Coordinates of C-alpha atoms in Angstrom, one line a residue:
Chain A
M1 CA 13.6 -14.9 48.9
S2 CA 13.2 -12.0 46.5
V3 CA 14.0 -9.8 43.9
L4 CA 17.4 -8.1 43.3
V5 CA 17.8 -5.3 41.0
V6 CA 20.8 -3.4 39.7
V7 CA 20.6 0.2 38.8
E8 CA 23.4 2.1 36.6
C9 CA 23.4 5.6 37.5
D10 CA 25.4 8.5 36.3
N11 CA 26.3 11.8 37.1
G12 CA 24.2 11.4 39.9
E13 CA 21.0 10.2 38.0
V14 CA 18.9 6.5 37.4
K15 CA 20.1 5.5 33.5
K16 CA 16.6 5.2 31.6
S17 CA 17.5 1.9 31.0
S18 CA 17.4 1.2 34.4
L19 CA 14.0 2.8 35.3
E20 CA 12.8 -0.2 33.1
V21 CA 14.9 -2.9 34.8
A22 CA 13.3 -1.5 38.1
S23 CA 9.8 -1.9 36.5
Y24 CA 10.6 -5.0 35.1
G25 CA 12.2 -6.4 38.4
S26 CA 9.5 -5.3 40.9
Q27 CA 6.7 -7.0 38.3
V28 CA 8.2 -10.1 38.3
A29 CA 8.9 -9.7 42.2
Q30 CA 4.3 -8.9 42.6
M31 CA 4.5 -12.5 40.7
L32 CA 6.5 -14.3 42.7
G33 CA 4.7 -12.5 45.6
T34 CA 7.9 -10.9 47.4
T35 CA 9.4 -7.4 47.1
A36 CA 12.1 -6.1 44.9
T37 CA 15.4 -4.5 46.3
A38 CA 18.0 -2.5 43.8
V39 CA 21.4 -2.6 44.2
A40 CA 22.9 0.9 43.1
V41 CA 26.1 1.4 41.1
G42 CA 27.5 4.6 39.8
V43 CA 27.7 8.2 41.3
A44 CA 23.8 8.5 42.7
T45 CA 22.3 10.9 45.0
E46 CA 20.0 10.0 47.5
A47 CA 16.8 12.0 46.3
N48 CA 17.3 9.8 43.0
L49 CA 17.8 6.4 44.6
A50 CA 14.6 7.3 46.9
Q51 CA 12.3 7.8 43.9
L52 CA 12.8 4.2 42.5
G53 CA 9.6 3.3 44.7
E54 CA 8.1 4.7 41.4
Q55 CA 9.1 1.7 39.6
G56 CA 8.0 -0.2 42.5
I57 CA 11.5 -0.9 44.2
S58 CA 11.2 -0.8 47.9
K59 CA 14.5 -0.8 49.4
V60 CA 17.8 0.4 47.9
L61 CA 21.3 -0.3 48.5
Y62 CA 24.1 2.0 48.1
D63 CA 27.8 1.4 48.6
A64 CA 29.7 5.1 48.7
E65 CA 33.1 4.0 48.1
P66 CA 34.7 6.3 45.7
R67 CA 36.6 3.4 43.6
L68 CA 32.9 2.2 42.4
K69 CA 32.2 5.8 40.7
D70 CA 33.4 4.0 37.8
F71 CA 32.7 1.0 36.2
V72 CA 35.0 -2.3 37.8
N73 CA 34.1 -5.6 36.3
G74 CA 35.1 -7.2 39.5
A75 CA 34.2 -4.9 41.9
Y76 CA 30.8 -4.3 40.7
T77 CA 30.1 -8.7 40.6
K78 CA 31.3 -8.8 44.5
L79 CA 29.6 -6.0 45.6
I80 CA 26.1 -7.1 43.7
A81 CA 26.8 -10.9 44.9
A82 CA 27.1 -9.6 48.3
A83 CA 23.9 -7.8 47.8
A84 CA 21.8 -11.0 46.0
D85 CA 22.9 -13.0 49.5
K86 CA 22.4 -10.5 51.8
E87 CA 18.3 -10.2 50.4
Q88 CA 18.9 -14.4 49.5
A89 CA 17.7 -12.7 45.8
Q90 CA 15.9 -15.6 43.9
V91 CA 15.9 -13.0 40.6
I92 CA 18.5 -10.7 39.2
V93 CA 17.5 -8.3 36.8
L94 CA 19.9 -6.0 35.4
A95 CA 20.2 -3.9 32.5
N96 CA 21.4 -5.6 28.8
S97 CA 24.4 -2.8 28.8
N98 CA 28.2 -3.4 28.4
I99 CA 28.1 -3.2 32.0
G100 CA 25.1 -5.7 32.6
A101 CA 26.3 -8.2 30.4
S102 CA 30.2 -8.5 32.0
V103 CA 28.6 -8.1 35.8
G104 CA 26.0 -10.9 34.5
S105 CA 28.0 -13.1 33.0
R106 CA 30.8 -13.6 35.9
L107 CA 27.4 -13.7 38.2
S108 CA 26.0 -16.4 36.5
V109 CA 28.7 -18.9 37.6
R110 CA 29.2 -16.8 41.1
L111 CA 25.9 -17.5 41.9
K112 CA 25.4 -21.1 40.0
A113 CA 22.7 -19.2 38.0
S114 CA 21.0 -20.3 35.1
L115 CA 21.8 -16.5 32.7
A116 CA 19.4 -15.0 30.0
T117 CA 20.7 -11.5 28.1
N118 CA 18.9 -9.0 25.8
V119 CA 15.6 -10.1 27.3
V120 CA 13.0 -8.3 26.0
E121 CA 9.1 -9.1 27.7
L122 CA 8.6 -10.5 31.3
P123 CA 8.9 -13.7 31.9
K124 CA 6.3 -17.0 32.3
A125 CA 6.9 -18.9 35.3
N126 CA 6.5 -22.8 34.6
G127 CA 6.8 -24.5 38.3
S128 CA 10.1 -22.9 39.2
S129 CA 11.6 -22.7 35.8
F130 CA 10.9 -19.2 34.0
T131 CA 10.6 -18.6 30.0
V132 CA 12.0 -15.6 28.4
K133 CA 11.7 -14.0 25.1
R134 CA 15.3 -12.3 24.0
G135 CA 16.9 -11.5 20.8
A136 CA 18.6 -13.6 19.2
F137 CA 20.2 -13.9 15.2
S138 CA 21.4 -10.2 15.8
G139 CA 17.2 -8.9 15.7
K140 CA 16.5 -11.5 12.3
A141 CA 14.8 -13.7 15.8
F142 CA 13.4 -14.2 18.8
A143 CA 14.1 -17.5 21.3
D144 CA 11.9 -18.3 23.9
V145 CA 14.8 -19.6 26.9
V146 CA 14.1 -22.1 29.7
L147 CA 16.1 -20.9 32.8
S148 CA 15.6 -24.0 35.4
G149 CA 18.5 -22.9 38.1
D150 CA 17.2 -22.2 41.7
R151 CA 19.0 -18.6 40.6
K152 CA 17.9 -16.2 37.8
I153 CA 19.6 -13.8 35.8
I154 CA 17.9 -11.8 33.3
A155 CA 19.2 -8.7 31.4
V156 CA 16.8 -6.4 30.1
K157 CA 17.2 -4.9 26.3
K158 CA 16.2 -1.5 26.4
N159 CA 13.5 0.2 25.3
S160 CA 11.8 -3.5 25.7
I161 CA 9.7 -2.8 28.7
E162 CA 7.7 -0.2 29.9
A163 CA 8.6 2.2 33.0
L164 CA 6.7 2.5 36.0
H165 CA 5.4 5.5 37.0
E166 CA 3.6 5.4 40.6
A167 CA 3.9 9.2 41.8
G168 CA 4.5 9.2 45.4
K169 CA 6.0 6.3 46.4
T170 CA 9.7 6.3 47.6
A171 CA 12.1 4.1 48.4
T172 CA 14.3 3.2 52.1
V173 CA 18.3 4.0 51.3
E174 CA 20.5 2.0 52.9
A175 CA 24.2 2.0 53.3
F176 CA 26.0 -1.1 52.0
S177 CA 29.4 -2.5 51.6
A178 CA 31.0 -5.7 50.6
S179 CA 34.3 -5.1 52.0
L180 CA 35.8 -5.0 49.1
T181 CA 39.5 -5.7 48.5
D182 CA 42.6 -4.0 46.5
A183 CA 42.2 -7.0 44.2
D184 CA 38.4 -6.5 43.4
F185 CA 39.8 -3.2 41.4
A186 CA 42.3 -5.0 39.1
D187 CA 40.0 -3.8 36.5
A188 CA 39.9 -0.2 37.6
P189 CA 39.8 1.6 34.7
K190 CA 43.2 4.3 34.5
Q191 CA 41.1 6.7 33.2
V192 CA 38.0 7.5 31.7
V193 CA 36.9 9.4 28.5
M194 CA 33.4 10.1 28.0
Q195 CA 32.3 11.0 24.7
D196 CA 31.4 14.6 23.4
Q197 CA 27.5 14.6 22.9
A198 CA 26.1 16.5 20.5
G199 CA 22.7 18.0 22.7
G200 CA 23.4 15.1 25.5
I201 CA 21.8 12.5 23.9
L202 CA 23.7 8.9 24.3
L203 CA 23.4 6.6 21.4
P204 CA 22.2 3.5 23.1
E205 CA 20.2 5.2 25.9
A206 CA 17.9 7.2 22.9
D207 CA 14.2 7.3 22.1
K208 CA 14.9 8.8 18.9
V209 CA 17.6 8.6 16.8
V210 CA 18.5 9.8 13.2
S211 CA 20.8 8.3 11.2
G212 CA 23.2 9.3 8.0
G213 CA 24.6 6.9 5.5
R214 CA 26.9 7.5 2.4
G215 CA 24.2 9.2 0.4
M216 CA 25.0 12.4 3.0
K217 CA 28.1 12.7 0.7
G218 CA 30.9 14.0 3.3
P219 CA 31.3 15.2 6.6
E220 CA 30.6 18.7 5.6
N221 CA 26.9 17.8 5.3
W222 CA 26.3 16.4 8.8
H223 CA 24.8 20.0 10.1
L224 CA 21.5 18.1 8.3
I225 CA 21.8 15.1 10.2
E226 CA 23.0 17.4 13.3
D227 CA 19.9 19.7 12.7
L228 CA 16.5 17.2 12.7
A229 CA 18.1 15.4 15.7
K230 CA 18.6 18.6 17.8
A231 CA 14.7 19.3 16.5
L232 CA 13.4 15.9 17.7
G233 CA 15.7 15.5 20.8
A234 CA 17.4 12.8 19.2
A235 CA 20.8 11.3 19.2
T236 CA 22.5 11.3 15.9
A237 CA 24.1 7.9 14.6
C238 CA 25.3 6.2 11.4
S239 CA 25.8 3.4 9.3
K240 CA 29.2 1.1 8.9
P241 CA 30.4 2.3 5.4
V242 CA 30.5 6.1 7.0
S243 CA 32.3 5.0 10.1
D244 CA 35.0 3.0 8.2
V245 CA 35.7 6.1 6.1
D246 CA 36.3 8.1 9.6
W247 CA 33.5 10.5 8.3
R248 CA 31.5 10.2 12.0
P249 CA 33.2 7.9 14.6
H250 CA 32.8 4.7 15.6
H251 CA 30.4 4.7 18.4
E252 CA 27.9 6.0 16.0
H253 CA 27.5 3.2 14.2
V254 CA 24.5 1.1 14.5
G255 CA 24.5 -2.4 12.6
Q256 CA 26.0 -6.3 13.3
T257 CA 29.0 -5.5 14.3
G258 CA 28.3 -1.9 15.7
I259 CA 26.1 -0.4 18.1
T260 CA 22.2 -2.5 18.5
V261 CA 19.9 0.1 19.2
S262 CA 15.8 0.0 19.6
P263 CA 14.3 3.3 20.1
N264 CA 11.1 4.8 19.4
L265 CA 12.2 5.9 16.5
Y266 CA 14.8 5.4 13.9
S267 CA 15.0 7.9 10.7
A268 CA 17.5 6.3 8.1
C269 CA 18.9 9.2 5.9
G270 CA 20.9 8.2 2.7
I271 CA 20.9 4.5 4.1
S272 CA 20.4 1.8 1.8
G273 CA 19.5 -0.5 4.6
A274 CA 22.2 -3.8 3.9
I275 CA 21.0 -6.5 6.3
Q276 CA 24.0 -5.8 8.3
H277 CA 22.7 -2.4 8.9
L278 CA 19.3 -3.7 9.7
A279 CA 20.4 -6.2 12.2
G280 CA 21.2 -3.2 14.3
V281 CA 18.3 -1.5 14.1
N282 CA 15.2 -3.1 13.4
S283 CA 13.6 -3.7 16.6
S284 CA 12.8 0.2 16.5
K285 CA 9.5 0.8 17.2
V286 CA 8.9 3.5 14.4
I287 CA 11.6 3.5 11.0
V288 CA 11.7 6.2 8.9
V289 CA 13.7 6.1 6.0
I290 CA 14.4 8.6 3.7
N291 CA 16.5 7.3 0.2
K292 CA 16.4 9.0 -3.2
D293 CA 16.5 5.8 -4.8
P294 CA 12.4 3.9 -4.1
E295 CA 14.5 0.4 -5.1
A296 CA 16.3 1.0 -1.4
P297 CA 16.2 -2.4 0.3
F298 CA 15.6 -0.3 3.7
F299 CA 11.8 0.7 2.5
K300 CA 11.2 -2.8 3.1
A301 CA 11.6 -2.7 6.9
A302 CA 10.4 1.0 7.0
D303 CA 6.8 1.9 8.4
Y304 CA 7.4 5.2 6.9
G305 CA 9.3 6.4 3.6
I306 CA 10.4 9.4 1.9
V307 CA 11.8 8.8 -1.5
G308 CA 13.9 12.1 -1.8
D309 CA 16.8 14.0 -2.0
V310 CA 18.5 13.8 1.6
F311 CA 19.4 17.3 0.9
D312 CA 16.5 19.1 0.2
V313 CA 14.2 16.4 2.7
L314 CA 16.0 17.3 5.5
P315 CA 15.7 20.7 6.5
K316 CA 12.1 20.6 5.5
L317 CA 11.6 18.2 8.5
T318 CA 13.4 20.1 10.9
Q319 CA 11.2 22.8 9.8
A320 CA 8.8 21.1 10.5
V321 CA 9.5 19.7 13.7
K322 CA 10.4 23.2 14.9
E323 CA 6.9 24.5 13.4
L324 CA 5.0 21.8 15.9
G325 CA 6.5 23.7 19.1
Chain B
M1 CA 53.0 -15.0 25.5
K2 CA 50.8 -17.9 24.6
F3 CA 47.1 -16.4 23.3
L4 CA 44.5 -18.1 23.0
V5 CA 41.5 -16.7 20.4
C6 CA 37.8 -18.4 20.4
I7 CA 36.0 -18.8 17.4
S8 CA 32.3 -19.5 16.7
N9 CA 31.1 -20.8 13.5
V10 CA 27.9 -18.5 12.6
P11 CA 25.5 -17.8 9.4
D12 CA 26.7 -15.5 7.0
T13 CA 25.5 -12.2 7.4
T14 CA 23.5 -11.9 4.9
T15 CA 21.9 -15.1 5.8
K16 CA 18.0 -15.2 5.6
I17 CA 17.1 -17.2 9.1
T18 CA 14.7 -19.8 9.2
F19 CA 13.7 -22.6 11.5
T20 CA 13.1 -26.4 11.7
P21 CA 9.4 -27.3 11.6
D22 CA 9.1 -27.5 15.0
N23 CA 11.0 -24.2 15.4
K24 CA 13.5 -25.7 18.0
E25 CA 16.6 -25.3 15.6
F26 CA 17.8 -23.0 12.9
N27 CA 17.2 -24.4 9.7
K28 CA 21.2 -25.2 8.3
A29 CA 20.5 -25.6 4.9
G30 CA 22.0 -24.3 2.5
V31 CA 23.6 -22.2 4.9
Q32 CA 27.0 -20.9 4.4
F33 CA 28.6 -20.6 8.0
V34 CA 31.5 -18.6 8.4
I35 CA 33.9 -17.3 11.3
N36 CA 32.0 -15.0 13.6
P37 CA 32.6 -11.6 12.9
W38 CA 33.5 -10.3 16.2
D39 CA 35.4 -12.9 16.5
E40 CA 38.1 -11.9 13.6
Y41 CA 38.7 -9.1 15.3
A42 CA 40.1 -10.8 18.5
L43 CA 42.0 -13.5 16.0
T44 CA 43.9 -10.8 13.8
R45 CA 44.8 -8.9 17.1
A46 CA 46.2 -11.8 18.9
I47 CA 48.5 -12.3 15.6
E48 CA 49.8 -9.1 15.6
L49 CA 50.6 -9.0 18.8
K50 CA 52.8 -12.1 18.2
E51 CA 54.6 -10.8 15.7
A52 CA 55.1 -8.0 17.2
Q53 CA 56.7 -10.0 20.1
G54 CA 58.8 -12.1 17.4
S55 CA 57.6 -14.8 19.8
G56 CA 54.8 -16.9 21.0
T57 CA 52.0 -18.9 19.9
V58 CA 47.9 -18.3 18.9
T59 CA 46.0 -20.8 19.5
V60 CA 42.4 -21.2 18.0
L61 CA 39.6 -22.9 19.8
N62 CA 36.2 -24.0 18.8
V63 CA 33.3 -25.6 20.7
G64 CA 31.8 -27.7 17.6
E65 CA 31.1 -30.4 16.0
A66 CA 33.1 -31.4 12.7
D67 CA 31.8 -29.4 10.2
T68 CA 33.3 -26.3 12.1
E69 CA 36.5 -28.0 10.4
P70 CA 36.2 -25.7 7.5
N71 CA 36.5 -22.0 9.5
I72 CA 39.1 -23.4 11.8
R73 CA 41.2 -24.2 8.9
K74 CA 40.6 -20.7 7.6
A75 CA 41.6 -19.4 11.1
L76 CA 44.7 -21.1 10.7
A77 CA 45.0 -19.6 7.0
I78 CA 44.8 -16.2 8.7
G79 CA 48.0 -17.2 10.7
A80 CA 46.8 -19.0 13.9
D81 CA 49.8 -21.7 15.0
D82 CA 47.6 -24.4 16.2
A83 CA 43.9 -25.4 16.7
I84 CA 41.5 -27.1 18.9
R85 CA 37.8 -28.3 18.5
V86 CA 36.3 -29.6 21.5
N87 CA 34.2 -32.4 20.0
A88 CA 30.2 -30.8 20.7
A89 CA 27.4 -28.6 19.5
P90 CA 27.7 -25.2 21.7
K91 CA 24.7 -26.0 23.9
D92 CA 24.5 -22.4 25.8
A93 CA 27.0 -20.1 26.5
Y94 CA 28.1 -21.1 29.9
F95 CA 28.7 -25.1 28.4
V96 CA 31.1 -23.4 26.0
A97 CA 32.4 -21.2 28.7
Q98 CA 33.6 -23.9 30.9
Q99 CA 35.2 -25.7 27.6
I100 CA 37.2 -22.9 27.4
A101 CA 37.8 -22.3 30.7
A102 CA 39.6 -26.1 30.9
I103 CA 41.6 -25.5 28.0
A104 CA 43.0 -22.1 28.7
K105 CA 43.8 -23.9 32.1
E106 CA 45.1 -27.0 30.9
G107 CA 47.5 -25.2 28.7
A108 CA 48.3 -21.9 30.6
Y109 CA 47.5 -19.4 28.0
D110 CA 48.5 -16.2 29.1
V111 CA 45.6 -13.9 26.9
I112 CA 42.3 -15.6 25.9
L113 CA 40.6 -13.7 23.5
M114 CA 37.2 -13.7 21.8
G115 CA 34.4 -11.3 20.0
K116 CA 32.4 -9.6 21.7
E117 CA 29.2 -12.3 21.2
S118 CA 28.2 -14.7 18.0
I119 CA 26.1 -12.8 15.9
D120 CA 23.3 -16.0 16.3
Y121 CA 23.1 -16.3 19.6
N122 CA 24.2 -12.6 20.7
G123 CA 24.9 -13.7 24.6
F124 CA 27.8 -11.3 25.6
Q125 CA 27.8 -14.0 28.1
V126 CA 31.1 -16.1 27.8
H127 CA 33.8 -13.7 27.9
G128 CA 33.0 -12.7 31.7
M129 CA 31.7 -16.6 32.8
V130 CA 35.2 -17.7 31.4
G131 CA 37.0 -15.2 33.6
E132 CA 35.1 -16.4 36.6
L133 CA 35.3 -19.8 36.0
L134 CA 39.4 -18.9 36.1
G135 CA 39.3 -16.7 38.6
I136 CA 41.2 -13.4 36.2
P137 CA 40.2 -10.3 35.1
T138 CA 38.0 -9.4 32.1
V139 CA 37.6 -6.6 29.7
A140 CA 34.6 -6.8 27.7
P141 CA 34.2 -5.3 25.1
A142 CA 37.4 -4.1 24.7
M143 CA 38.1 -1.5 21.5
K144 CA 41.6 -1.3 21.4
L145 CA 44.4 -4.3 23.2
D146 CA 47.9 -3.2 23.6
M147 CA 50.3 -5.7 25.3
S148 CA 54.0 -4.6 26.9
G149 CA 55.8 -7.5 28.5
S150 CA 53.0 -9.6 30.4
T151 CA 50.7 -6.1 30.8
A152 CA 48.1 -5.4 28.7
T153 CA 46.3 -2.0 28.1
L154 CA 42.8 -1.8 26.7
E155 CA 39.9 0.4 26.0
R156 CA 36.5 -0.9 27.6
E157 CA 33.9 0.0 25.8
I158 CA 31.0 2.2 28.1
E159 CA 27.5 3.7 27.5
G160 CA 28.5 7.0 26.2
G161 CA 32.4 6.6 26.6
K162 CA 35.3 4.4 27.4
E163 CA 37.5 3.6 30.1
I164 CA 41.4 2.7 29.7
V165 CA 42.7 -0.2 31.9
E166 CA 45.4 -2.1 32.5
V167 CA 45.2 -5.8 33.1
A168 CA 48.6 -8.1 33.7
A169 CA 48.2 -11.6 32.1
P170 CA 46.2 -13.8 32.7
F171 CA 43.3 -12.3 31.3
V172 CA 39.8 -12.4 29.0
A173 CA 39.1 -9.9 26.5
S174 CA 35.9 -9.9 24.3
C175 CA 36.6 -8.1 20.9
Q176 CA 35.2 -5.5 19.3
Q177 CA 35.9 -2.8 16.2
P178 CA 38.3 -0.7 15.9
M179 CA 40.5 -3.0 17.4
C180 CA 42.8 -3.8 14.0
E181 CA 41.5 -4.9 9.9
P182 CA 40.5 -8.1 10.4
R183 CA 42.9 -10.1 7.6
I184 CA 42.1 -12.8 5.1
P185 CA 44.0 -15.5 4.6
N186 CA 46.6 -15.2 1.5
M187 CA 47.3 -18.5 -0.9
R188 CA 50.3 -19.2 1.8
G189 CA 48.5 -18.9 4.5
I190 CA 45.8 -21.5 3.1
M191 CA 48.9 -23.8 2.1
T192 CA 50.0 -23.9 5.3
A193 CA 47.2 -24.3 6.9
R194 CA 46.9 -27.8 5.8
T195 CA 49.4 -29.3 7.5
K196 CA 48.9 -27.5 11.0
P197 CA 48.1 -29.2 13.7
L198 CA 44.3 -29.6 14.8
K199 CA 43.5 -31.1 18.2
V200 CA 39.8 -33.1 18.3
V201 CA 38.9 -33.1 22.1
E202 CA 35.9 -34.6 23.9
P203 CA 34.0 -32.1 26.0
V204 CA 34.0 -32.0 30.0
G205 CA 31.6 -30.1 32.7
E206 CA 28.3 -29.6 33.7
G207 CA 26.6 -29.4 30.8
A208 CA 24.4 -26.5 30.0
R209 CA 22.4 -24.1 32.3
T210 CA 19.8 -22.6 29.7
E211 CA 17.7 -24.6 27.2
V212 CA 16.0 -22.6 23.6
A213 CA 12.4 -23.7 24.0
E214 CA 11.2 -22.1 20.7
Y215 CA 12.6 -20.1 18.1
A216 CA 10.3 -17.3 16.5
L217 CA 10.7 -14.5 13.7
P218 CA 9.7 -11.0 14.4
P219 CA 6.5 -10.1 13.3
K220 CA 6.2 -8.8 9.2
K221 CA 6.2 -4.9 9.1
Q222 CA 2.8 -3.5 7.7
G223 CA 4.2 -2.0 5.1
V224 CA 6.1 1.4 4.3
K225 CA 3.1 4.3 3.8
L226 CA 5.3 6.7 1.8
I227 CA 4.7 10.0 2.1
P228 CA 5.5 12.9 -1.7
A229 CA 9.6 14.6 -1.0
E230 CA 7.3 17.8 -1.9
S231 CA 5.0 17.6 1.6
A232 CA 8.0 16.1 3.4
G233 CA 6.6 18.3 6.7
D234 CA 3.5 15.9 6.5
L235 CA 5.7 13.2 7.8
I236 CA 6.1 15.0 11.0
K237 CA 2.5 15.0 11.6
L238 CA 2.1 11.9 11.1
L239 CA 4.5 10.8 13.6
R240 CA 3.1 12.9 16.0
N241 CA -0.2 11.8 15.2
E242 CA -0.7 8.4 14.2
A243 CA 2.8 6.9 15.1
K244 CA 2.9 9.2 18.1
V245 CA 6.8 8.8 19.1
I246 CA 7.3 12.8 18.9

């Protein structure tokens, strides 16, 4: 019996959301009186994988097969299922990412496991079953879900769990192979296109987000958003109307039918706060709203607000951030 | 090409969410239900692909009780050819996936489409479960879907980018924008939808693997702290010293 965590790696590094997943898994292992093993996917370096010891992981399994560099649903599922069997994993923890949810849902059928996605807290054990809290109704509610299967799979929402950092602890890294065949690569990508990321901050992984709406009046004014984002070390985002008229690319659209984000700081500039937009952002820790309309519904969901013209306020904020040093 | 499009019946996006007094169920009283917005991408794209091919069928499938039929008729009005309703409340993702897999298998559907997730349960699970139950590939979430013969080219969104994936039918895809512009029913569609076949079948399989013990609403916000526009810079100090987020 053990806990298996799935860590996603990119450019040699473990993603921040996966550090949270590893920390979640090691705390579950502690609860059950067992150890947590990780299985790594994507491009990782041995040194970075060994560092998962800081999140309480004792061992990391890694298959260096080159075709596993990019996400392949079939092959990743088989690899993780093989790792789960080898480690006799009772609980499998993944990120609630596109990769994590794609793999987790297939695994739940293959391993006859109970699955909960979008989980925001550590589980409560009750006999052999777990109760986990998960986000539902597009961020407008939570559900406590009972997982009663012998095996359980939990996909953890980003930024809901604090990553552990026990300096100096290392994990052993072990080569692992799941005898993959060509059939497992049926959905292998022909091509991978990565976004051009301003400042290198990925929206779904970002701690801080600066977002613009129709109040920005046009794409030519977006430098105001980008300047503040750059000063803060934040990712940029936008509302649906903005991506609908192509001022900004679709992958920046946050809201009910776009990306759901839960950063520590979400700053909404010139966004009125339609309920569909709030659904994508209302689990952010702190929400800042800048809007010239004092009646904008977004102020009701905000922690801090400025009633003012974005064209006047944004440069002042950027300047103030720079002065903080 | 036989398309199977799975739709959920969900509360309208502007619904104020409340629960029954025991917090065990969503309170449906006075709530307008719609086709899950993500599923609309799947439905419209299936119709477009069928039209482009000049042959084939689009079947719409819903797992739900009789009160979902108005939205099934709406899907028929948008352009699906026929519909199947599995007569059961959708207990959990696995329960729903088993119904879809059974119908997909029996009807030998080539392409199984659905939205990325439902806006009520937000599981993002059914697509993978159906693919696994049928032993066929799943591409999720798909932003683009083109067909050439029985081969599909899809764009799969990954964090920070996209993968171009080619799979042969049969396959499952979960759809999101910007795949297409979802269609709305026209008068002719609404008239013809009334007589299109809607078959009701009983559920199969093992039942659910998870259960909701309780729903809860998020804690209320303290209320907004307003900073005058003239001293906007003070906001940054508050974010550092009070909120401690920068």
